[in-house]
CSV table of C-alpha atoms in Angstrom, one decimal:
chain,number,residue,atom,x,y,z
D,15,MET,CA,-33.2,-10.6,24.7
D,16,THR,CA,-33.1,-13.1,22.0
D,17,VAL,CA,-35.3,-13.8,19.2
D,18,ALA,CA,-35.8,-17.4,17.3
D,19,ALA,CA,-35.6,-17.4,14.0
D,20,PRO,CA,-38.8,-19.2,12.4
D,21,ALA,CA,-39.2,-22.7,12.2
D,22,HIS,CA,-38.9,-22.6,8.0
D,23,LEU,CA,-35.9,-20.9,8.1
D,24,ASP,CA,-33.7,-23.5,9.7
D,25,ASN,CA,-35.5,-26.3,8.3
D,26,PRO,CA,-34.3,-28.2,4.5
D,27,PRO,CA,-37.5,-28.2,2.4
D,28,THR,CA,-38.9,-31.9,2.4
D,29,ASP,CA,-39.2,-32.4,-1.5
D,30,ALA,CA,-36.8,-31.1,-4.3
D,31,GLY,CA,-39.9,-30.6,-6.7
D,32,ARG,CA,-41.9,-27.9,-4.3
D,33,LYS,CA,-38.9,-26.0,-3.0
D,34,PRO,CA,-38.0,-22.5,-4.5
D,35,ARG,CA,-35.2,-22.3,-6.4
D,36,LEU,CA,-31.8,-21.9,-4.5
D,37,TRP,CA,-30.8,-18.3,-6.2
D,38,ARG,CA,-34.0,-17.2,-4.7
D,39,ARG,CA,-33.8,-18.6,-1.7
D,40,ALA,CA,-30.5,-17.6,-1.5
D,41,GLY,CA,-31.2,-14.1,-1.9
D,42,GLY,CA,-30.4,-13.5,-5.6
D,43,LEU,CA,-27.5,-11.6,-6.4
D,44,HIS,CA,-27.7,-9.5,-2.9
D,45,GLY,CA,-27.4,-12.1,-0.8
D,46,VAL,CA,-24.5,-14.2,-2.4
D,47,ALA,CA,-22.8,-11.1,-3.3
D,48,ALA,CA,-22.8,-10.5,0.7
D,49,ALA,CA,-21.6,-13.9,1.3
D,50,PHE,CA,-18.8,-13.0,-1.4
D,51,VAL,CA,-17.6,-9.4,0.5
D,52,VAL,CA,-17.7,-11.6,3.5
D,53,VAL,CA,-15.1,-14.0,2.7
D,54,ALA,CA,-13.1,-11.4,0.8
D,55,ALA,CA,-13.2,-9.5,3.7
D,56,LEU,CA,-11.9,-12.4,5.7
D,57,ARG,CA,-9.1,-13.0,3.4
D,58,CYS,CA,-8.1,-9.5,3.2
D,59,ALA,CA,-7.9,-9.4,7.2
D,60,GLN,CA,-5.6,-12.7,7.4
D,61,LEU,CA,-3.1,-11.0,5.0
D,62,VAL,CA,-3.0,-7.9,7.1
D,63,ALA,CA,-2.7,-10.2,10.3
D,64,VAL,CA,0.4,-12.0,8.4
D,65,TRP,CA,2.0,-9.3,7.5
D,66,ALA,CA,1.6,-6.9,11.0
D,67,MET,CA,2.7,-10.3,12.6
D,68,SER,CA,6.1,-10.7,10.8
D,69,PRO,CA,8.8,-10.3,12.9
D,70,PRO,CA,10.4,-7.1,11.5
D,71,ASP,CA,14.0,-8.2,11.1
D,72,SER,CA,13.0,-11.4,9.2
D,73,PRO,CA,14.0,-11.9,5.9
D,74,LYS,CA,10.5,-13.6,4.6
D,75,THR,CA,8.2,-11.6,2.6
D,76,LEU,CA,4.7,-12.0,3.1
D,77,TRP,CA,4.4,-13.5,-0.3
D,78,GLN,CA,7.2,-16.5,1.2
D,79,ARG,CA,5.2,-17.2,3.8
D,80,LEU,CA,2.0,-17.6,2.2
D,81,LEU,CA,3.7,-20.5,0.1
D,82,LEU,CA,6.3,-22.3,2.8
D,83,TRP,CA,6.3,-25.7,3.8
D,84,ASP,CA,4.0,-28.0,1.0
D,85,GLY,CA,3.3,-24.9,-1.0
D,86,GLY,CA,7.1,-25.3,-2.0
D,87,TRP,CA,6.3,-28.9,-2.9
D,88,LEU,CA,3.1,-28.7,-4.7
D,89,LEU,CA,5.1,-25.7,-6.9
D,90,ASP,CA,7.8,-27.9,-7.7
D,91,VAL,CA,5.4,-30.5,-9.0
D,92,ALA,CA,3.4,-27.9,-10.9
D,93,VAL,CA,6.8,-26.3,-12.3
D,94,ASN,CA,8.9,-29.9,-13.3
D,95,GLY,CA,6.0,-32.3,-12.8
D,96,TYR,CA,6.3,-35.3,-11.4
D,97,PRO,CA,9.4,-37.5,-11.0
D,98,SER,CA,9.8,-40.8,-13.2
D,99,GLY,CA,10.6,-42.9,-9.8
D,100,TYR,CA,11.5,-42.4,-6.4
D,101,THR,CA,14.3,-43.9,-4.3
D,102,TYR,CA,14.9,-44.8,-1.0
D,103,ARG,CA,18.5,-45.0,0.7
D,104,ASP,CA,20.2,-44.3,4.5
D,105,GLY,CA,16.6,-43.2,5.7
D,106,GLU,CA,15.8,-40.4,3.3
D,107,ILE,CA,13.5,-40.8,0.1
D,108,THR,CA,13.7,-38.4,-3.2
D,109,GLY,CA,10.6,-38.3,-5.3
D,110,ASN,CA,8.4,-37.3,-2.5
D,111,GLY,CA,6.0,-35.3,-5.3
D,112,PHE,CA,4.2,-38.6,-5.9
D,113,ALA,CA,2.6,-37.8,-2.5
D,114,PHE,CA,0.2,-34.5,-3.6
D,115,PHE,CA,-2.5,-35.1,-5.6
D,116,PRO,CA,-2.4,-33.5,-9.5
D,117,LEU,CA,-5.5,-31.1,-9.6
D,118,PHE,CA,-4.0,-28.2,-8.1
D,119,PRO,CA,-0.4,-28.3,-9.6
D,120,LEU,CA,-2.3,-28.4,-12.8
D,121,LEU,CA,-3.9,-25.3,-12.1
D,122,VAL,CA,-0.9,-23.2,-11.2
D,123,ARG,CA,0.6,-24.7,-14.7
D,124,GLY,CA,-2.1,-23.2,-16.4
D,125,GLY,CA,-1.7,-20.0,-14.9
D,126,THR,CA,1.9,-19.9,-15.8
D,127,ALA,CA,0.7,-20.6,-19.5
D,128,LEU,CA,-1.2,-17.4,-19.1
D,129,GLY,CA,2.2,-15.7,-18.5
D,130,LEU,CA,1.9,-15.8,-14.6
D,131,PRO,CA,5.3,-16.5,-12.3
D,132,PRO,CA,4.8,-19.6,-10.7
D,133,GLU,CA,4.5,-18.4,-6.8
D,134,ALA,CA,2.0,-15.6,-8.4
D,135,ALA,CA,-0.4,-18.2,-10.2
D,136,SER,CA,-0.2,-20.4,-7.0
D,137,LEU,CA,-1.8,-17.8,-4.7
D,138,LEU,CA,-4.2,-16.6,-7.2
D,139,THR,CA,-5.3,-19.9,-7.6
D,140,ALA,CA,-5.5,-20.7,-3.7
D,141,HIS,CA,-7.5,-17.5,-3.3
D,142,LEU,CA,-9.7,-17.7,-6.2
D,143,ALA,CA,-10.5,-21.0,-4.8
D,144,ALA,CA,-11.4,-19.7,-1.5
D,145,LEU,CA,-13.1,-17.3,-3.0
D,146,ALA,CA,-15.4,-19.5,-4.6
D,147,ALA,CA,-15.3,-22.1,-1.8
D,148,GLY,CA,-17.1,-19.2,0.6
D,149,VAL,CA,-19.6,-18.8,-1.7
D,150,LEU,CA,-20.5,-22.3,-2.1
D,151,VAL,CA,-20.5,-22.8,1.5
D,152,TYR,CA,-23.3,-20.2,1.8
D,153,LEU,CA,-25.2,-21.7,-1.0
D,154,LEU,CA,-24.8,-25.6,0.4
D,155,GLY,CA,-26.3,-24.1,4.3
D,156,VAL,CA,-29.2,-22.4,2.4
D,157,SER,CA,-30.0,-25.6,0.1
D,158,LEU,CA,-30.1,-27.8,3.2
D,159,TRP,CA,-31.3,-24.8,5.9
D,160,SER,CA,-31.2,-21.1,5.4
D,161,ARG,CA,-29.7,-17.7,5.2
D,162,ARG,CA,-28.9,-17.2,8.2
D,163,VAL,CA,-27.3,-20.7,8.5
D,164,GLY,CA,-25.6,-20.0,5.3
D,165,TYR,CA,-23.7,-17.3,6.6
D,166,ALA,CA,-23.1,-18.6,9.6
D,167,LEU,CA,-21.4,-21.4,8.3
D,168,VAL,CA,-19.5,-19.2,5.8
D,169,VAL,CA,-17.6,-17.2,8.6
D,170,LEU,CA,-17.7,-20.6,11.0
D,171,VAL,CA,-16.0,-22.5,8.1
D,172,CYS,CA,-13.4,-19.4,6.2
D,173,ALA,CA,-12.5,-18.0,9.6
D,174,GLN,CA,-11.6,-21.4,11.7
D,175,PRO,CA,-8.2,-21.3,13.5
D,176,MET,CA,-5.8,-22.6,10.4
D,177,ALA,CA,-8.2,-20.7,7.7
D,178,VAL,CA,-4.9,-19.0,7.3
D,179,VAL,CA,-4.5,-22.1,5.0
D,180,LEU,CA,-7.3,-20.7,2.6
D,181,GLY,CA,-4.7,-18.1,1.1
D,182,MET,CA,-1.8,-20.1,1.1
D,183,GLY,CA,0.0,-22.2,-1.9
D,184,TYR,CA,-1.6,-25.3,-0.4
D,185,THR,CA,-4.7,-27.3,-1.8
D,186,GLU,CA,-7.3,-27.0,1.0
D,187,SER,CA,-8.9,-24.3,-0.7
D,188,LEU,CA,-9.3,-26.1,-3.6
D,189,PHE,CA,-10.9,-29.3,-2.0
D,190,LEU,CA,-13.2,-27.1,0.2
D,191,ALA,CA,-14.5,-25.6,-3.2
D,192,LEU,CA,-14.8,-29.1,-4.4
D,193,VAL,CA,-16.8,-30.6,-1.6
D,194,ALA,CA,-19.0,-28.1,-1.4
D,195,GLY,CA,-19.6,-28.0,-5.1
D,196,ALA,CA,-20.6,-31.9,-5.1
D,197,LEU,CA,-22.5,-31.4,-2.2
D,198,LEU,CA,-24.8,-28.8,-3.7
D,199,ALA,CA,-25.0,-30.3,-6.6
D,200,ALA,CA,-26.0,-33.6,-5.3
D,201,GLN,CA,-28.4,-32.2,-3.3
D,202,GLU,CA,-30.3,-30.0,-5.8
D,203,ARG,CA,-29.7,-33.2,-8.1
D,204,VAL,CA,-27.5,-31.6,-10.5
D,205,TRP,CA,-25.9,-34.8,-11.4
D,206,TRP,CA,-23.3,-33.2,-14.0
D,207,ALA,CA,-21.7,-30.9,-11.8
D,208,ALA,CA,-21.8,-33.5,-8.9
D,209,GLY,CA,-19.9,-36.2,-10.6
D,210,LEU,CA,-17.6,-33.2,-12.0
D,211,ALA,CA,-16.8,-31.5,-8.7
D,212,GLY,CA,-16.7,-34.9,-7.0
D,213,LEU,CA,-14.1,-36.1,-9.4
D,214,GLY,CA,-11.8,-32.9,-8.9
D,215,ALA,CA,-11.9,-33.0,-5.0
D,216,ALA,CA,-10.4,-36.4,-5.5
D,217,LEU,CA,-7.8,-35.6,-8.1
D,218,THR,CA,-6.6,-32.8,-5.1
D,219,ARG,CA,-6.6,-34.8,-2.2
D,220,PRO,CA,-7.0,-38.3,-0.9
D,221,THR,CA,-9.5,-37.8,1.5
D,222,GLY,CA,-11.5,-36.9,-2.0
D,223,ALA,CA,-12.6,-40.5,-1.7
D,224,GLY,CA,-15.2,-39.8,1.1
D,225,VAL,CA,-17.0,-37.3,-1.3
D,226,GLY,CA,-17.4,-40.0,-3.8
D,227,VAL,CA,-18.8,-42.1,-0.8
D,228,ALA,CA,-21.0,-39.1,0.1
D,229,LEU,CA,-22.2,-39.1,-3.8
D,230,ALA,CA,-22.8,-43.0,-3.6
D,231,VAL,CA,-24.9,-42.1,-0.4
D,232,ALA,CA,-27.2,-39.4,-2.1
D,233,VAL,CA,-27.6,-41.7,-4.7
D,234,LEU,CA,-29.0,-44.6,-2.2
D,235,LEU,CA,-31.3,-41.5,-1.0
D,236,LEU,CA,-32.5,-40.1,-4.2
D,237,TRP,CA,-33.6,-44.0,-4.9
D,238,TRP,CA,-35.5,-44.5,-1.7
D,239,ARG,CA,-37.2,-41.2,-1.9
D,240,SER,CA,-38.4,-42.0,-4.7
D,241,ARG,CA,-39.6,-45.4,-4.1
D,242,ARG,CA,-41.3,-43.7,-1.2
D,243,GLY,CA,-42.9,-41.2,-3.5
D,244,GLU,CA,-41.5,-38.1,-1.6
D,245,VAL,CA,-39.8,-37.3,-5.2
D,246,THR,CA,-40.1,-37.7,-8.5
D,247,LEU,CA,-37.6,-38.7,-10.7
D,248,ARG,CA,-36.4,-37.4,-14.1
D,249,ARG,CA,-35.8,-39.3,-16.9
D,250,TYR,CA,-32.5,-41.2,-16.9
D,251,GLU,CA,-32.0,-39.0,-13.5
D,252,LEU,CA,-30.7,-42.1,-11.5
D,253,PRO,CA,-28.8,-43.4,-14.0
D,254,GLN,CA,-27.1,-40.4,-14.0
D,255,ALA,CA,-26.7,-39.8,-10.7
D,256,VAL,CA,-24.8,-43.7,-10.8
D,257,ALA,CA,-22.7,-42.0,-12.8
D,258,ALA,CA,-21.9,-39.0,-11.2
D,259,ALA,CA,-20.7,-41.2,-8.0
D,260,GLY,CA,-18.7,-43.5,-9.7
D,261,LEU,CA,-16.9,-40.9,-11.7
D,262,ALA,CA,-16.0,-39.4,-8.2
D,263,LEU,CA,-15.3,-42.7,-6.8
D,264,ALA,CA,-12.7,-43.4,-9.8
D,265,GLY,CA,-10.5,-40.5,-8.8
D,266,VAL,CA,-8.3,-41.1,-6.1
D,267,PRO,CA,-8.1,-45.0,-6.9
D,268,LEU,CA,-7.1,-44.0,-10.6
D,269,PHE,CA,-4.2,-41.5,-9.1
D,270,LEU,CA,-2.8,-44.4,-7.4
D,271,ALA,CA,-2.6,-46.4,-10.1
D,272,TRP,CA,-1.0,-43.8,-12.3
D,273,VAL,CA,1.8,-43.4,-9.7
D,274,GLY,CA,2.1,-47.4,-9.2
D,275,LEU,CA,2.6,-47.5,-13.2
D,276,ARG,CA,4.9,-44.6,-13.6
D,277,VAL,CA,7.6,-45.5,-10.6
D,278,GLY,CA,6.8,-49.6,-11.5
D,279,GLU,CA,5.6,-50.6,-8.2
D,280,TRP,CA,1.8,-51.0,-7.2
D,281,ASP,CA,1.8,-49.5,-3.8
D,282,ALA,CA,4.5,-46.9,-4.8
D,283,TRP,CA,2.4,-44.0,-3.4
D,284,PHE,CA,1.7,-45.6,-0.2
D,285,THR,CA,5.6,-46.2,0.3
D,286,VAL,CA,6.5,-42.4,-0.6
D,287,GLN,CA,4.2,-41.7,2.1
D,288,THR,CA,5.1,-43.7,5.0
D,289,LYS,CA,8.9,-43.6,4.2
D,290,GLY,CA,9.0,-40.0,2.7
D,291,TRP,CA,6.6,-38.3,5.0
D,292,GLY,CA,6.3,-40.7,8.4
D,293,THR,CA,2.2,-41.0,7.6
D,294,THR,CA,0.4,-44.5,7.9
D,295,PHE,CA,-2.9,-45.1,9.2
D,296,ASP,CA,-2.5,-46.0,13.2
D,297,PHE,CA,-6.2,-45.7,13.8
D,298,GLY,CA,-5.4,-42.8,15.6
D,299,LYS,CA,-2.9,-44.4,18.4
D,300,GLY,CA,-0.4,-41.1,17.3
D,301,VAL,CA,-3.4,-38.7,18.1
D,302,LEU,CA,-3.9,-40.3,21.3
D,303,ASP,CA,-0.6,-40.3,22.6
D,304,PHE,CA,0.0,-37.0,21.4
D,305,ILE,CA,-3.3,-35.5,23.3
D,306,ALA,CA,-2.2,-37.6,26.4
D,307,SER,CA,1.4,-35.6,26.5
D,308,ALA,CA,-0.2,-32.3,25.9
D,309,VAL,CA,-2.9,-32.9,28.6
D,310,LEU,CA,0.2,-34.2,30.9
D,311,GLY,CA,2.5,-31.6,30.3
D,312,GLY,CA,1.6,-29.6,27.2
D,313,GLU,CA,2.3,-25.4,27.4
D,314,GLY,CA,2.4,-24.1,24.4
D,315,VAL,CA,-0.6,-22.2,23.2
D,316,VAL,CA,-0.4,-24.4,19.5
D,317,GLU,CA,-0.6,-27.7,21.7
D,318,ILE,CA,-3.8,-26.5,23.6
D,319,VAL,CA,-5.5,-25.5,20.2
D,320,THR,CA,-4.6,-28.4,18.5
D,321,VAL,CA,-5.9,-30.6,21.7
D,322,LEU,CA,-9.4,-28.5,21.6
D,323,LEU,CA,-10.0,-28.7,17.6
D,324,ILE,CA,-9.5,-32.4,17.6
D,325,VAL,CA,-11.9,-32.9,21.1
D,326,VAL,CA,-14.1,-30.3,19.8
D,327,ALA,CA,-14.6,-31.7,16.5
D,328,LEU,CA,-15.2,-35.7,17.6
D,329,LEU,CA,-18.4,-33.9,19.7
D,330,LEU,CA,-19.4,-31.7,17.1
D,331,ALA,CA,-19.4,-34.9,14.5
D,332,VAL,CA,-21.1,-37.0,16.9
D,333,TYR,CA,-23.9,-34.5,17.8
D,334,ALA,CA,-24.3,-33.6,13.7
D,335,ALA,CA,-25.1,-37.6,13.8
D,336,GLY,CA,-27.5,-37.3,16.6
D,337,GLU,CA,-29.2,-34.3,14.3
D,338,ARG,CA,-29.4,-36.2,11.5
D,339,VAL,CA,-28.1,-34.1,9.4
D,340,TRP,CA,-28.0,-34.7,5.8
D,341,PRO,CA,-26.7,-38.2,5.1
D,342,PRO,CA,-24.2,-37.1,2.5
D,343,LEU,CA,-22.6,-34.5,4.1
D,344,LEU,CA,-22.7,-36.2,7.4
D,345,VAL,CA,-21.2,-39.2,5.4
D,346,TYR,CA,-18.4,-36.9,3.9
D,347,GLY,CA,-17.5,-35.2,7.5
D,348,LEU,CA,-17.3,-38.1,9.1
D,349,ILE,CA,-15.0,-40.4,6.6
D,350,ALA,CA,-12.6,-37.4,6.4
D,351,LEU,CA,-12.5,-37.2,10.0
D,352,VAL,CA,-11.5,-40.3,10.8
D,353,LEU,CA,-8.8,-40.2,7.9
D,354,VAL,CA,-6.9,-37.0,9.2
D,355,LEU,CA,-7.4,-38.5,13.0
D,356,GLY,CA,-6.4,-42.2,12.2
D,357,GLN,CA,-3.5,-41.5,10.7
D,358,ALA,CA,-0.1,-40.6,12.2
D,359,GLY,CA,2.2,-37.8,10.9
D,360,TYR,CA,2.7,-34.4,12.7
D,361,TRP,CA,0.6,-33.5,15.2
D,362,HIS,CA,0.8,-29.9,14.2
D,363,SER,CA,-0.4,-30.7,10.9
D,364,LYS,CA,-3.9,-31.8,12.3
D,365,PRO,CA,-5.4,-28.4,12.3
D,366,ARG,CA,-5.0,-27.4,8.8
D,367,LEU,CA,-5.9,-30.9,7.8
D,368,LEU,CA,-9.2,-30.6,10.1
D,369,VAL,CA,-9.9,-27.3,7.7
D,370,PRO,CA,-12.4,-28.9,5.0
D,371,VAL,CA,-13.7,-31.4,7.6
D,372,LEU,CA,-14.8,-28.8,10.0
D,373,LEU,CA,-17.6,-28.3,7.1
D,374,LEU,CA,-19.6,-31.0,8.9
D,375,CYS,CA,-18.2,-30.2,12.5
D,376,CYS,CA,-19.7,-26.5,12.0
D,377,VAL,CA,-22.9,-27.2,11.4
D,378,PRO,CA,-24.5,-27.5,14.5
D,379,LEU,CA,-22.6,-24.3,15.6
D,380,ALA,CA,-23.9,-22.6,12.5
D,381,ARG,CA,-28.1,-23.8,13.1
D,382,GLY,CA,-27.6,-22.6,17.0
D,383,LEU,CA,-26.1,-19.0,15.7
D,384,ALA,CA,-29.1,-18.9,13.2
D,385,ARG,CA,-31.5,-19.3,16.7
D,386,VAL,CA,-30.2,-16.3,18.5
D,387,SER,CA,-30.3,-12.8,17.6
D,388,THR,CA,-28.7,-11.2,14.8
D,389,GLY,CA,-26.6,-9.0,17.1
D,390,THR,CA,-25.4,-12.0,19.8
D,391,SER,CA,-24.7,-14.0,16.4
D,392,VAL,CA,-22.5,-11.0,15.2
D,393,VAL,CA,-20.4,-10.8,18.3
D,394,LEU,CA,-20.1,-14.2,18.4
D,395,LEU,CA,-18.8,-14.6,14.5
D,396,MET,CA,-16.5,-11.7,15.2
D,397,MET,CA,-14.6,-12.9,18.3
D,398,TRP,CA,-14.4,-15.8,16.5
D,399,SER,CA,-13.0,-14.9,13.7
D,400,ALA,CA,-10.2,-13.4,15.3
D,401,PHE,CA,-9.0,-15.3,16.9
D,402,GLY,CA,-9.1,-17.4,13.9
D,403,LEU,CA,-7.2,-15.1,12.2
D,404,TRP,CA,-4.8,-14.6,14.9
D,405,PHE,CA,-4.0,-18.2,15.3
D,406,GLY,CA,-3.4,-18.3,11.7
D,407,ALA,CA,-1.2,-16.0,11.2
D,408,HIS,CA,0.7,-16.7,14.8
D,409,MET,CA,1.3,-20.6,13.0
D,410,ILE,CA,2.4,-19.3,9.1
D,411,THR,CA,4.8,-16.0,11.5
D,412,VAL,CA,5.6,-17.3,14.9
D,413,TRP,CA,5.5,-21.2,14.8
D,414,PRO,CA,8.6,-22.2,13.2
D,415,TYR,CA,7.7,-25.3,12.0
D,416,THR,CA,5.7,-27.2,9.3
D,417,ILE,CA,2.1,-27.0,9.2
């Protein structure tokens, strides 16, 4: 027998001026600490899974596996900085470091300035960001819906099939934390924090442009609701909100312009992406070709899981739109989803690139889990976590190609 949660636990408040403070709705210190413990437990379990699944005769240590592939490139940028230019000769390009946005390497360099080895600084940055991301995702779920939705959303997002990357020397954990922080601040109308977090997201990954657009939508929503008398604007609040959105929107163009000025070619970043990494926007043709080939002849578990993730993410995004999810979150998620699936590149990188996108796609699942009994919800989330932990460990211990 299942027991539905009370209706008020799954509906966002209608007026920010009348709702209780977020800290109280989140359960205070105990509620936030519980979310922190859940995320920390998932990160520890992931490390154990990677260690247990590593081949005993492999020369790679646990820490080396957590710094594979792009982790090495980001370390190089952190230690040596960006190159002064790039060269393209005989089908190969040097200067690929321009593809990586600067905030994560800057934080790693800050860790080295404190005396940490670069590798330790990279992994510490990623793990701290993962813990922050989990707490912020929980608070976002509480702010928009309820504590039950918040807890379910934390597990769904932080234990998804490629959540292993949240503890690697990659940008996903930092980006997820900044996205959740920007959206949470906008929902709570703390515009200075929304602007700074949005700018940080835009300086972490190119999909950060979607955060800027989401904040612009939040500003329009605030203006519209004030016109209808649903909210009362504080003094100078609307200009502050506009400034926050503008700051977030400026991040990606500023970095691309800086790369162009450093190299002397306005489209230098795009050239590096295309010729150095094979990444172009093909409107989803590459993804459709991959799905077709996988359906017709795919046998490997990685192919099957990748196809399922792509298809389910699309379906859940459409469902979230139909459920009228908070417009800024919906806009961010849809833009990020289009950017990930619309670009050509390694198909086996799609599960990793979808990690921050599933913040939107997991919302319908989290709201559904909030309506069933606690026991049923816990069992389903444990099954989801077990699969996610196994798949993530598989991808950096058994799978031989880039993620």
